[in-house]
mmCIF file of C-alpha atoms in Angstrom:
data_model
loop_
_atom_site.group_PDB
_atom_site.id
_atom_site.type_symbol
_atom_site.label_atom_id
_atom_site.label_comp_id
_atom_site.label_asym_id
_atom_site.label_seq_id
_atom_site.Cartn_x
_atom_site.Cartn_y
_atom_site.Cartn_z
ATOM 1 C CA UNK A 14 -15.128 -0.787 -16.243
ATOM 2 C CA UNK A 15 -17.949 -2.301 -16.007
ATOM 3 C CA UNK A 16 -18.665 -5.723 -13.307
ATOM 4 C CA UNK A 17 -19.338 -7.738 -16.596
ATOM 5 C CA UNK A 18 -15.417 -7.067 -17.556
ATOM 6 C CA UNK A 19 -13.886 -8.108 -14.684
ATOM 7 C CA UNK A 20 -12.056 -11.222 -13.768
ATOM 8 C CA UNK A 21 -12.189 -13.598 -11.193
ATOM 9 C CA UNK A 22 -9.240 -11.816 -9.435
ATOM 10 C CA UNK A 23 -10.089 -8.138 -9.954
ATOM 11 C CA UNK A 24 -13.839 -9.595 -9.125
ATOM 12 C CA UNK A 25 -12.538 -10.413 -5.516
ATOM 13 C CA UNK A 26 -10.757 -7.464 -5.063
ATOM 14 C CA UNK A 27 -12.781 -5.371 -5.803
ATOM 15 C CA UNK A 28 -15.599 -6.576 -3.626
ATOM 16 C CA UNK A 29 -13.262 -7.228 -0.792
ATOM 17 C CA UNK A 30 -12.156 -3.160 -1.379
ATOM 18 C CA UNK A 31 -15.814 -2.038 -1.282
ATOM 19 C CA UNK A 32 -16.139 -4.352 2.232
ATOM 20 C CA UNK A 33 -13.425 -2.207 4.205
ATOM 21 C CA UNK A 34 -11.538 -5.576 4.289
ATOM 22 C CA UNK A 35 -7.587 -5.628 4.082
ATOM 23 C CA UNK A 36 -5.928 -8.790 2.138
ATOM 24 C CA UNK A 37 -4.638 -10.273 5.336
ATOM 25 C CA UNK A 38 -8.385 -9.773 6.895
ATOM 26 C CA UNK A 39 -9.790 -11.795 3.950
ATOM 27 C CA UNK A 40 -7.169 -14.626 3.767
ATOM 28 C CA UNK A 41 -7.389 -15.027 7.670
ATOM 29 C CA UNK A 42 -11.405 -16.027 6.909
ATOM 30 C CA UNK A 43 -10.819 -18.059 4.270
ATOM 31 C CA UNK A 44 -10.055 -22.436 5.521
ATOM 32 C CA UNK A 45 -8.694 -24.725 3.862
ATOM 33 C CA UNK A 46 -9.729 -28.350 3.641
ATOM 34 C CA UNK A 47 -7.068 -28.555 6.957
ATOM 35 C CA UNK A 48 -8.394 -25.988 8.420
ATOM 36 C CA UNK A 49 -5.932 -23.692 8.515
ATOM 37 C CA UNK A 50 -6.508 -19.815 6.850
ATOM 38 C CA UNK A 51 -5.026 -19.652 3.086
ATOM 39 C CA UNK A 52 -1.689 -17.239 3.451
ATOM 40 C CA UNK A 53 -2.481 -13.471 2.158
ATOM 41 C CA UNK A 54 0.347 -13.970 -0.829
ATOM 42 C CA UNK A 55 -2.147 -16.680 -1.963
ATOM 43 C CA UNK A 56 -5.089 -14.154 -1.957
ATOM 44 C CA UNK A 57 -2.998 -12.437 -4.044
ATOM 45 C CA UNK A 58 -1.836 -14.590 -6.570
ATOM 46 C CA UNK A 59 -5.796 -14.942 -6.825
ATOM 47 C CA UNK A 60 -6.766 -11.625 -7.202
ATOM 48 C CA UNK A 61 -3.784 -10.541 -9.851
ATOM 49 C CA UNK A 62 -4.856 -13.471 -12.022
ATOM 50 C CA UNK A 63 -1.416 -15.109 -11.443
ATOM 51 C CA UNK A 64 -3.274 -18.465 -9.640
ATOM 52 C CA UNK A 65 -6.933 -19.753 -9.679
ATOM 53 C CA UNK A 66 -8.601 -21.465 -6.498
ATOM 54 C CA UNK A 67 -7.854 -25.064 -6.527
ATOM 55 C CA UNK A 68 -11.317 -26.214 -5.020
ATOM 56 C CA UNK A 69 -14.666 -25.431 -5.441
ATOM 57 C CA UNK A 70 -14.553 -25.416 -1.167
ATOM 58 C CA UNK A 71 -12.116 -22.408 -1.532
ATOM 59 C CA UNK A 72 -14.548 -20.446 -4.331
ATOM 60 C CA UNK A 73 -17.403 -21.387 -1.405
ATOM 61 C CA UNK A 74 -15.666 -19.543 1.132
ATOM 62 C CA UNK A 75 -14.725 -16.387 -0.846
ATOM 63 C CA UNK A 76 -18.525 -16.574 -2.079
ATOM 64 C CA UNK A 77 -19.598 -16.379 1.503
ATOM 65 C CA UNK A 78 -17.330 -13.967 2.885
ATOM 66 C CA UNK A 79 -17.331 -11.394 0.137
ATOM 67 C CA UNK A 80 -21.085 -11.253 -0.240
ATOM 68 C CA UNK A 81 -20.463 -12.728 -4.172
ATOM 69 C CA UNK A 82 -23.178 -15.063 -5.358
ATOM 70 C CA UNK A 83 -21.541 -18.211 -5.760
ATOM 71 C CA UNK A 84 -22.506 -18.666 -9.118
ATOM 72 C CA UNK A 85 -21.005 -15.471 -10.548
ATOM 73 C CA UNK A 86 -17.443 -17.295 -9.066
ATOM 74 C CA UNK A 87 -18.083 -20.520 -10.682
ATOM 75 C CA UNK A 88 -18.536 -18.569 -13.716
ATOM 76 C CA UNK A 89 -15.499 -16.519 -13.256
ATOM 77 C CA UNK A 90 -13.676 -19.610 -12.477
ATOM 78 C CA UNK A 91 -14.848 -21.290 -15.555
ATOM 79 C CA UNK A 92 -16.176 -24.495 -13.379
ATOM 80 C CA UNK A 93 -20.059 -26.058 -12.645
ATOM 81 C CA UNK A 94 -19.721 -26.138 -8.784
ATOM 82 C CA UNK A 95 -20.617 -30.101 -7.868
ATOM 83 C CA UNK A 96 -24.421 -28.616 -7.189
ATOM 84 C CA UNK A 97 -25.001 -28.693 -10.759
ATOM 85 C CA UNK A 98 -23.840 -31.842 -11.783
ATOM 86 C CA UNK A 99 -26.122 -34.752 -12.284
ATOM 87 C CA UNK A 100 -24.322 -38.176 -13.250
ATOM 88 C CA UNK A 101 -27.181 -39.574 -14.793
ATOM 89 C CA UNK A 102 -27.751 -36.103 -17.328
ATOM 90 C CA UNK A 103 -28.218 -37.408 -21.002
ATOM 91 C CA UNK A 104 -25.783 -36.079 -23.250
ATOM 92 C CA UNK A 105 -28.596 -34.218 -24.878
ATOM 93 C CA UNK A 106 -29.655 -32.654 -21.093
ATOM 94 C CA UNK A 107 -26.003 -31.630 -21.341
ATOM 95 C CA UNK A 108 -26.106 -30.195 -24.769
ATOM 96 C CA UNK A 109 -29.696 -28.359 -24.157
ATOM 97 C CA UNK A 110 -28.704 -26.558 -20.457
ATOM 98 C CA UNK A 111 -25.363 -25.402 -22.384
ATOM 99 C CA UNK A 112 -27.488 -24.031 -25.054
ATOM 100 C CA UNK A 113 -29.613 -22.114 -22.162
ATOM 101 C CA UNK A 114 -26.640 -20.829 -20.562
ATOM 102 C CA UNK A 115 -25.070 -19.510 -23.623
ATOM 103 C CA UNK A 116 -28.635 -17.788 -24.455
ATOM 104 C CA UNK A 117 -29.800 -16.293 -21.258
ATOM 105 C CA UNK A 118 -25.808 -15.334 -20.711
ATOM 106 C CA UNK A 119 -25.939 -13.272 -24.645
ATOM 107 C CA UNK A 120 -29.560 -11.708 -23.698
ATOM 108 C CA UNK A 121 -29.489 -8.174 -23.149
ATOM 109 C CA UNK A 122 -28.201 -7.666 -19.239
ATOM 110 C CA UNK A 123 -30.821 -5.665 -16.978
ATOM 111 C CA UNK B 110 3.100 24.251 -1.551
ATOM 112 C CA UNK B 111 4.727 26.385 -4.520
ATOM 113 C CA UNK B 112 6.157 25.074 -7.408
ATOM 114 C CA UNK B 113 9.710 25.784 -8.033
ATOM 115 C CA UNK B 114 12.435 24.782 -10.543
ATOM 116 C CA UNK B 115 13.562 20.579 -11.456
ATOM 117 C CA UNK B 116 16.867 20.658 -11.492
ATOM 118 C CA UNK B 117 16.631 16.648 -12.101
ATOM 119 C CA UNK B 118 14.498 17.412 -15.602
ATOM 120 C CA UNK B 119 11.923 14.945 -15.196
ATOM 121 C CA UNK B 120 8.995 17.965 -14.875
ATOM 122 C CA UNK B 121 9.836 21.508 -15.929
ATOM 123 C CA UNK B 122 8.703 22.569 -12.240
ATOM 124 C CA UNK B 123 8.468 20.522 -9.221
ATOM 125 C CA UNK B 124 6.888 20.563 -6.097
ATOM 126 C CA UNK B 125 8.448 22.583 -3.122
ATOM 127 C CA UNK B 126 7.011 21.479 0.471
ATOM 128 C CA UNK B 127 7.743 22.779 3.644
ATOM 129 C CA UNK B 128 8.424 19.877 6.169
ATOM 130 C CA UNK B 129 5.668 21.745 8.441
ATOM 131 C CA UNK B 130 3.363 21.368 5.828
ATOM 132 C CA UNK B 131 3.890 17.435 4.852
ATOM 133 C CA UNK B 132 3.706 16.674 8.889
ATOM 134 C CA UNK B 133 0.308 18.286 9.016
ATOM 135 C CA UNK B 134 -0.850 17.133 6.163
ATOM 136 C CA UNK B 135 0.424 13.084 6.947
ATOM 137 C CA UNK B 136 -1.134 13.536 10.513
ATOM 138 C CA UNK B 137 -4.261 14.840 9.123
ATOM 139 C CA UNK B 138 -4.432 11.921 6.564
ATOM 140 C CA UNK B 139 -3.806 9.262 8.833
ATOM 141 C CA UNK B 140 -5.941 10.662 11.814
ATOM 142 C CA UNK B 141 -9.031 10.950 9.617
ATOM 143 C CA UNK B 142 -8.125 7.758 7.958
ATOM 144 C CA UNK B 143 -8.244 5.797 10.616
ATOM 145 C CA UNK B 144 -11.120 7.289 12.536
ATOM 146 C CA UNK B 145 -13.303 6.727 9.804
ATOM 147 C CA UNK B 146 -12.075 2.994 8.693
ATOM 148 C CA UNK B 147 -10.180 1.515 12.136
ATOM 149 C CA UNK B 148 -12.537 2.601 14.705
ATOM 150 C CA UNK B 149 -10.050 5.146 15.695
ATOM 151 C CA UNK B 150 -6.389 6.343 15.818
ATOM 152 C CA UNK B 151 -4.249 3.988 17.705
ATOM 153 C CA UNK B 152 -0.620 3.759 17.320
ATOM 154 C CA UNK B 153 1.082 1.812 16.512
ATOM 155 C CA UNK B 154 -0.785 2.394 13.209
ATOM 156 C CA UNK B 155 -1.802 -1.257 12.311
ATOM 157 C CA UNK B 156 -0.146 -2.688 8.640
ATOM 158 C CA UNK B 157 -3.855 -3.245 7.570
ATOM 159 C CA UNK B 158 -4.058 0.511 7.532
ATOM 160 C CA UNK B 159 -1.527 1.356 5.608
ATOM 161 C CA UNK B 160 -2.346 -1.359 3.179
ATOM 162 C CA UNK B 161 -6.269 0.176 3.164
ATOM 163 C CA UNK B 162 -5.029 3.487 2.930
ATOM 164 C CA UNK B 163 -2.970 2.920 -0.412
ATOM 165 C CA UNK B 164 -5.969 1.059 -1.885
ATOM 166 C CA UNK B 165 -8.065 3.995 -1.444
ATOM 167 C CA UNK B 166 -5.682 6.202 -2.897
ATOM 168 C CA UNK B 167 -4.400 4.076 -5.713
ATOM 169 C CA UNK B 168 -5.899 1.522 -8.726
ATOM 170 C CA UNK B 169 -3.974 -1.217 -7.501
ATOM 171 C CA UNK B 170 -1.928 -2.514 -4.823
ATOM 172 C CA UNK B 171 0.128 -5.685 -5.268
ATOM 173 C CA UNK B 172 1.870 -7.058 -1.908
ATOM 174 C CA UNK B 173 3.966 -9.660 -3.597
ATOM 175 C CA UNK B 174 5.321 -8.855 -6.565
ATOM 176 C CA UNK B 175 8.374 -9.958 -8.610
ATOM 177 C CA UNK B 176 11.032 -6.563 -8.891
ATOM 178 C CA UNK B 177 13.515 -8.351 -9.447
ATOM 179 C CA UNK B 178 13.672 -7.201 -13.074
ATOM 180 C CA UNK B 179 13.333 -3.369 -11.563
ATOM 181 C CA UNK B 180 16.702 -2.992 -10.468
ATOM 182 C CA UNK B 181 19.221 -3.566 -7.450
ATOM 183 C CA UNK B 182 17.571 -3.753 -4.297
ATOM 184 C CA UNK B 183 14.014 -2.087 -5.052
ATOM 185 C CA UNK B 184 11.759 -2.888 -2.622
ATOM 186 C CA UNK B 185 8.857 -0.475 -4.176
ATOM 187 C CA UNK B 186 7.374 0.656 -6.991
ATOM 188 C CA UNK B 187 4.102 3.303 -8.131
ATOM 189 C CA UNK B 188 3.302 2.942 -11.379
ATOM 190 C CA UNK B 189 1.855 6.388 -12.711
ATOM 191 C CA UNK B 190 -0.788 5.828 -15.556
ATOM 192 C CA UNK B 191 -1.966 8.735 -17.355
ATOM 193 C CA UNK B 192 -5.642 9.641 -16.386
ATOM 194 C CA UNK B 193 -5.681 6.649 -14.006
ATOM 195 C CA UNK B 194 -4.859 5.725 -10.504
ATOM 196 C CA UNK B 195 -1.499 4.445 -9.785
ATOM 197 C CA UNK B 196 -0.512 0.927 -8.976
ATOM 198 C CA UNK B 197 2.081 0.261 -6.296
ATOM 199 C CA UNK B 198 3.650 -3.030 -6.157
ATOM 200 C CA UNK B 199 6.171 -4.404 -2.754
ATOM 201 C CA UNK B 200 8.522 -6.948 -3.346
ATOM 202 C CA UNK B 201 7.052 -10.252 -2.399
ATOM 203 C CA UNK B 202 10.783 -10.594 -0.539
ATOM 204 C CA UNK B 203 9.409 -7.679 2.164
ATOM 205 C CA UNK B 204 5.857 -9.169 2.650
ATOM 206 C CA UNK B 205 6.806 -13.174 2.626
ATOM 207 C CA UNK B 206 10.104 -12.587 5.143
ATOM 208 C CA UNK B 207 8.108 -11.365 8.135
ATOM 209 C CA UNK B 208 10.393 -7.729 7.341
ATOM 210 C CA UNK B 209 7.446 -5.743 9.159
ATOM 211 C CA UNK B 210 9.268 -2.681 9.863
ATOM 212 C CA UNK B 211 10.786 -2.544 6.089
ATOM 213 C CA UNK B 212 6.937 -4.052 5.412
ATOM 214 C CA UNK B 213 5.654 -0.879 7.038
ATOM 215 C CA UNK B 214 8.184 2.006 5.420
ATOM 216 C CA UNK B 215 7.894 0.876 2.105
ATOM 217 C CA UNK B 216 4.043 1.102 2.131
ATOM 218 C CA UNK B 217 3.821 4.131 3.909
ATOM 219 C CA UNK B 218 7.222 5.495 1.297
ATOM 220 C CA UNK B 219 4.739 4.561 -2.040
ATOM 221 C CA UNK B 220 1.858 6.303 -0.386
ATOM 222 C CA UNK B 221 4.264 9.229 -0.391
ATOM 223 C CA UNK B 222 4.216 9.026 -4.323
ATOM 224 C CA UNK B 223 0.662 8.195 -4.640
ATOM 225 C CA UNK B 224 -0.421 11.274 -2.645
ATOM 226 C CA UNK B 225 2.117 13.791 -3.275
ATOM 227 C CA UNK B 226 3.235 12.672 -6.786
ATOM 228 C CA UNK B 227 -0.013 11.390 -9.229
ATOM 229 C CA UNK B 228 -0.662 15.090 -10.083
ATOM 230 C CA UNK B 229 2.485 15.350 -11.590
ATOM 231 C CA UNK B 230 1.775 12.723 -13.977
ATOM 232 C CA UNK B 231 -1.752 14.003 -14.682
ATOM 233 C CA UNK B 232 -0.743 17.149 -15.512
ATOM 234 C CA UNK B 233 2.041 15.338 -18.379
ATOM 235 C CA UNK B 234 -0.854 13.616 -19.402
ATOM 236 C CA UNK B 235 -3.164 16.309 -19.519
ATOM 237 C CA UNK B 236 -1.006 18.691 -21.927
ATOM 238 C CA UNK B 237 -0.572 15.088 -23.829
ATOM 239 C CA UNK B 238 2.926 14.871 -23.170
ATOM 240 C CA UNK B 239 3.168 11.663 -21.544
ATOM 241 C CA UNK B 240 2.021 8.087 -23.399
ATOM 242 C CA UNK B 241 2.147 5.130 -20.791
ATOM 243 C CA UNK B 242 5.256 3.595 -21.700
ATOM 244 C CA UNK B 243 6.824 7.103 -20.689
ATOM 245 C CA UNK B 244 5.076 7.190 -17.589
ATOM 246 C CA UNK B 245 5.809 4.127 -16.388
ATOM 247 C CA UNK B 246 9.479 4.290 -16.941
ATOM 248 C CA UNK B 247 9.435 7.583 -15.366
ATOM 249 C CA UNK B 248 7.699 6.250 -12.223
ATOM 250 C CA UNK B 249 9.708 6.088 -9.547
ATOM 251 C CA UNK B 250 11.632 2.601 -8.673
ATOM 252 C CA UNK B 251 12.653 2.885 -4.483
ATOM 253 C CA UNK B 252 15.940 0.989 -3.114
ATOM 254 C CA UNK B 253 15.765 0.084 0.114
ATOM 255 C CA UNK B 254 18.301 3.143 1.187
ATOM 256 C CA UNK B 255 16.579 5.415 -0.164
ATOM 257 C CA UNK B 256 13.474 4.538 1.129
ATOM 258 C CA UNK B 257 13.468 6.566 4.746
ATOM 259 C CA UNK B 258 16.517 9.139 4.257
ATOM 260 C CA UNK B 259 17.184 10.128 0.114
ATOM 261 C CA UNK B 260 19.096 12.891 -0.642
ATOM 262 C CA UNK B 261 17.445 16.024 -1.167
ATOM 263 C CA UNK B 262 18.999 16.407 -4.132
ATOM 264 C CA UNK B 263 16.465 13.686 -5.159
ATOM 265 C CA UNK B 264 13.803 16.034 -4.036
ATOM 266 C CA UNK B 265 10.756 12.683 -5.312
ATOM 267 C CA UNK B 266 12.555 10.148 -3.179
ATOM 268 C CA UNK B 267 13.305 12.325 -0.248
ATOM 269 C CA UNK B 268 9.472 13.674 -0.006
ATOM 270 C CA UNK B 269 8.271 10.498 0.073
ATOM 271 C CA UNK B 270 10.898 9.294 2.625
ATOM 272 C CA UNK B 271 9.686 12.483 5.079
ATOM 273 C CA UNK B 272 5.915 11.418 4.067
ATOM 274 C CA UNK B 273 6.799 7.702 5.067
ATOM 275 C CA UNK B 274 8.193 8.813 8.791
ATOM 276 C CA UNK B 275 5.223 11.793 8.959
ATOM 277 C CA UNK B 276 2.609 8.798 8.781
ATOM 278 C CA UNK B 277 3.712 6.358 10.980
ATOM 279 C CA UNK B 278 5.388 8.460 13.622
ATOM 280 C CA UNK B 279 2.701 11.487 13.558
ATOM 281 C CA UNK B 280 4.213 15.030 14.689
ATOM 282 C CA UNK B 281 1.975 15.892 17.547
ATOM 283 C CA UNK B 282 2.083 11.868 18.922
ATOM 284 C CA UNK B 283 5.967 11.448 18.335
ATOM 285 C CA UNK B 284 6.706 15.820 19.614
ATOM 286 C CA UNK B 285 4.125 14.329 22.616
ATOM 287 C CA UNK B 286 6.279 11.015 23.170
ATOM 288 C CA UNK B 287 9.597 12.726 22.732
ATOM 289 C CA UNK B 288 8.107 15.594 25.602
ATOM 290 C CA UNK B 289 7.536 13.095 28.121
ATOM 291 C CA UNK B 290 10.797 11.468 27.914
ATOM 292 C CA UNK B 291 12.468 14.848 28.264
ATOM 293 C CA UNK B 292 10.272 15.393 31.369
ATOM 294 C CA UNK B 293 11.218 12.527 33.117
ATOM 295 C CA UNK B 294 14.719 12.792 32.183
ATOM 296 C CA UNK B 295 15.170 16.539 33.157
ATOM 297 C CA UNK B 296 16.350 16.816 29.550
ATOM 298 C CA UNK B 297 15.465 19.343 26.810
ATOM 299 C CA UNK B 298 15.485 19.102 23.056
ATOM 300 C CA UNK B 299 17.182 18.491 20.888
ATOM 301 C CA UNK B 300 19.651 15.293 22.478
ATOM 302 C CA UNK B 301 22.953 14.359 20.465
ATOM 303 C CA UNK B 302 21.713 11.645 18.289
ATOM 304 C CA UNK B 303 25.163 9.721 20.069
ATOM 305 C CA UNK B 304 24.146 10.021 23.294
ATOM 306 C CA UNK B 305 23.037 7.524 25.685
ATOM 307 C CA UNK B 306 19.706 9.081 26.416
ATOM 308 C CA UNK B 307 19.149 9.493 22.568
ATOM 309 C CA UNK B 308 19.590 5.300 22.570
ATOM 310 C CA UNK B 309 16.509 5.484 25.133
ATOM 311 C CA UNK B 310 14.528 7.900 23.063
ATOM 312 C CA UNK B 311 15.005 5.849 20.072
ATOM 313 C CA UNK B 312 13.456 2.751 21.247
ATOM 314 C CA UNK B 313 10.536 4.279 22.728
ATOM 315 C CA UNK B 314 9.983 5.298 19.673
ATOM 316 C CA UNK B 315 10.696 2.019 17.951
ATOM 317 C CA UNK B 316 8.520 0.052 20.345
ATOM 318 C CA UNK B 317 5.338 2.742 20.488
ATOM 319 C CA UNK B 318 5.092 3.480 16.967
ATOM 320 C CA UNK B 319 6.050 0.204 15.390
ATOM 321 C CA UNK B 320 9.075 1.361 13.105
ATOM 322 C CA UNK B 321 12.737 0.142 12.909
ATOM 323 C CA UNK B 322 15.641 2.244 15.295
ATOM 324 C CA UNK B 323 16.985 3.759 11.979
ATOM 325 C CA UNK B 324 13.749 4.744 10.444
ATOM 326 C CA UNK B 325 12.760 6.249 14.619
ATOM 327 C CA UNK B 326 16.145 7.964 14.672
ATOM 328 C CA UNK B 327 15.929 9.323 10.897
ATOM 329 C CA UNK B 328 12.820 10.813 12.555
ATOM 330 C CA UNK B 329 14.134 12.246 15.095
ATOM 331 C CA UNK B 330 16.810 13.814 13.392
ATOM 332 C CA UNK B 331 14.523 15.574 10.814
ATOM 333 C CA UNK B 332 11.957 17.257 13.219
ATOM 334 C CA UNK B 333 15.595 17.990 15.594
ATOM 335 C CA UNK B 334 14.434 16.645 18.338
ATOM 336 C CA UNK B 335 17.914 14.727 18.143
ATOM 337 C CA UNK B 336 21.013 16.459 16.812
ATOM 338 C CA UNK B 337 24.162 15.233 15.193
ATOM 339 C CA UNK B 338 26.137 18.045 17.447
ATOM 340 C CA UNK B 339 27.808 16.746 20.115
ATOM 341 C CA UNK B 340 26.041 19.237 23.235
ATOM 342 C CA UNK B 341 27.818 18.002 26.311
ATOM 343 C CA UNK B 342 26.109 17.360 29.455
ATOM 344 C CA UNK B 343 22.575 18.509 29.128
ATOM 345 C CA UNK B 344 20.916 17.993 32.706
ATOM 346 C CA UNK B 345 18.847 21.060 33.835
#
């Protein structure tokens, strides 16, 4: 199977299986906004598709401490990251950085 | 190994090992296991290992899954693919509960399967005889009792029971442990499992290598270093 096929789940577990890094090492690294680690049965829910992060701070972390670029996760995720967004975009700036995405996402991979 | 008759008729021939061969083989494993992804053996043999170890060995490992739909009290399950890895799911009730020592004998009971079992399956598979419906209701579904001490009529459930104690009580650490408490006691092997001094044994064996007192004594028992005679006095 090829990276291109996987899903945000199988995405982080697979990367966290090619680290060395156990479930319960991963969720211990991972804050939330309280500060307190994420529990490993929520890791888990993640990575077998059953639950999606709930914040973009959450997709940030698992970026950073899986060695991911964070814009494959957005992708995965199927959300912008607040980065991208400009409130004062046109609708046709919208439309037109859509239309790149779609094109440079359908090009041939290298 | 050799093969020899299935009287249960899942496979027309099953796999006969000796218990010498499954101890050396589970110490191996684990040893070289750890040395290579822990930093070294240390026992007792972290949770995080086991956990590792299954991932390397299988497609999948879930740590929280729903069984309840698998059956009275099964606390494990390795799903055999054909021409793929296995997956192993625990029941979320072992991992969420803070059950460590159950935690720790299921995982290291499915690894039993993964390791000793998979080929089985591939071989089905190979000779086409196996689509993956088949194999998955084939795969074997583990109750908590039968997880450390099956029948060996159930020859599948009661490998992977010995395989279970072989990895997290290693022969040469747990013969080693087992030695030293003899020593001091003026004692020699094997201790009725009823005795007062088998009671000691048992939680030294429960504290250094992390497991339950049933799944140390079921140990114990298998490699007779305790007995279910009753021997008397044993003092030297």
């Amino acid at each position: 199977m090829s990276d291109d096929a996987l899903s945000f789940g199988r995405r982080i577990a697979k990367r966290r299986k090619e680290l060395g890094f156990s479930l319960k090492e991963v969720a211990d690294r991972i804050k939330k906004g309280d500060g307190k680690p994420i529990s490993p049965q929520y890791l888990n829910d993640i990575e077998h598709d059953r639950r999606q992060p709930d914040s973009e701070h959450l997709i940030e972390q698992l970026a950073i401490s899986l060695k991911i670029p964070l814009e494959v996760l957005y992708y995965e995720a199927g959300k912008l990251g607040d980065s991208i967004r400009n409130p004062k975009a046109s609708e046709d700036q919208i439309v037109n950085a859509y239309k790149a995405f779609r094109r440079t996402l359908r090009a041939p991979g290298k | 190994m050799k093969y020899v008759a299935d009287r249960t008729g899942r496979f027309p021939k099953r796999p006969h090992y000796e218990r010498a061969e499954l101890d050396q083989e589970c110490e191996r494993i684990i040893i070289e296991f750890m040395r290579q992804q822990c930093g070294g053996f240390s026992l007792p043999i972290p949770t995080d290992a086991l956990t590792k170890l299954i991932e390397k060995d299988a497609e999948d490992l879930d740590l929280f899954a729903d069984l309840t739909d698998e059956g009275h009290d099964v606390e494990g399950v390795t799903d055999f693919q054909p021409k793929r890895k296995p997956k192993v799911r625990i029941s979320q009730t072992l991992s969420s509960h803070s059950n460590e020592h159950r935690l720790r004998t299921t995982l290291a009971h499915e690894y039993g399967h993964v390791k000793f079992h998979d080929f089985l399956w591939q071989l089905e598979a190979a000779d086409q005889k196996l689509h993956p419906k088949l194999a998955r209701e084939t795969s074997p579904k583990c109750n908590r009792q039968r997880i450390l001490d099956a029948p060996y009529t159930d020859w599948m459930e009661w490998q992977a029971g010995y395989v279970c104690g072989a990895l997290l009580m290693p022969v040469t650490s747990i013969r080693n442990a087992t030695g030293r408490f003899l020593e001091a006691h003026k004692l020699f092997a094997p201790i009725a499992a009823t005795s007062q001094q088998a009671g000691l044994l048992i939680g030294i064996v429960h504290k250094d290598f992390g497991v339950s007192r049933d799944a140390a004594r079921v140990r114990l028992m298998k490699l007779n270093l305790l007995t279910a005679t009753d021997l008397g006095p044993q003092l030297l």
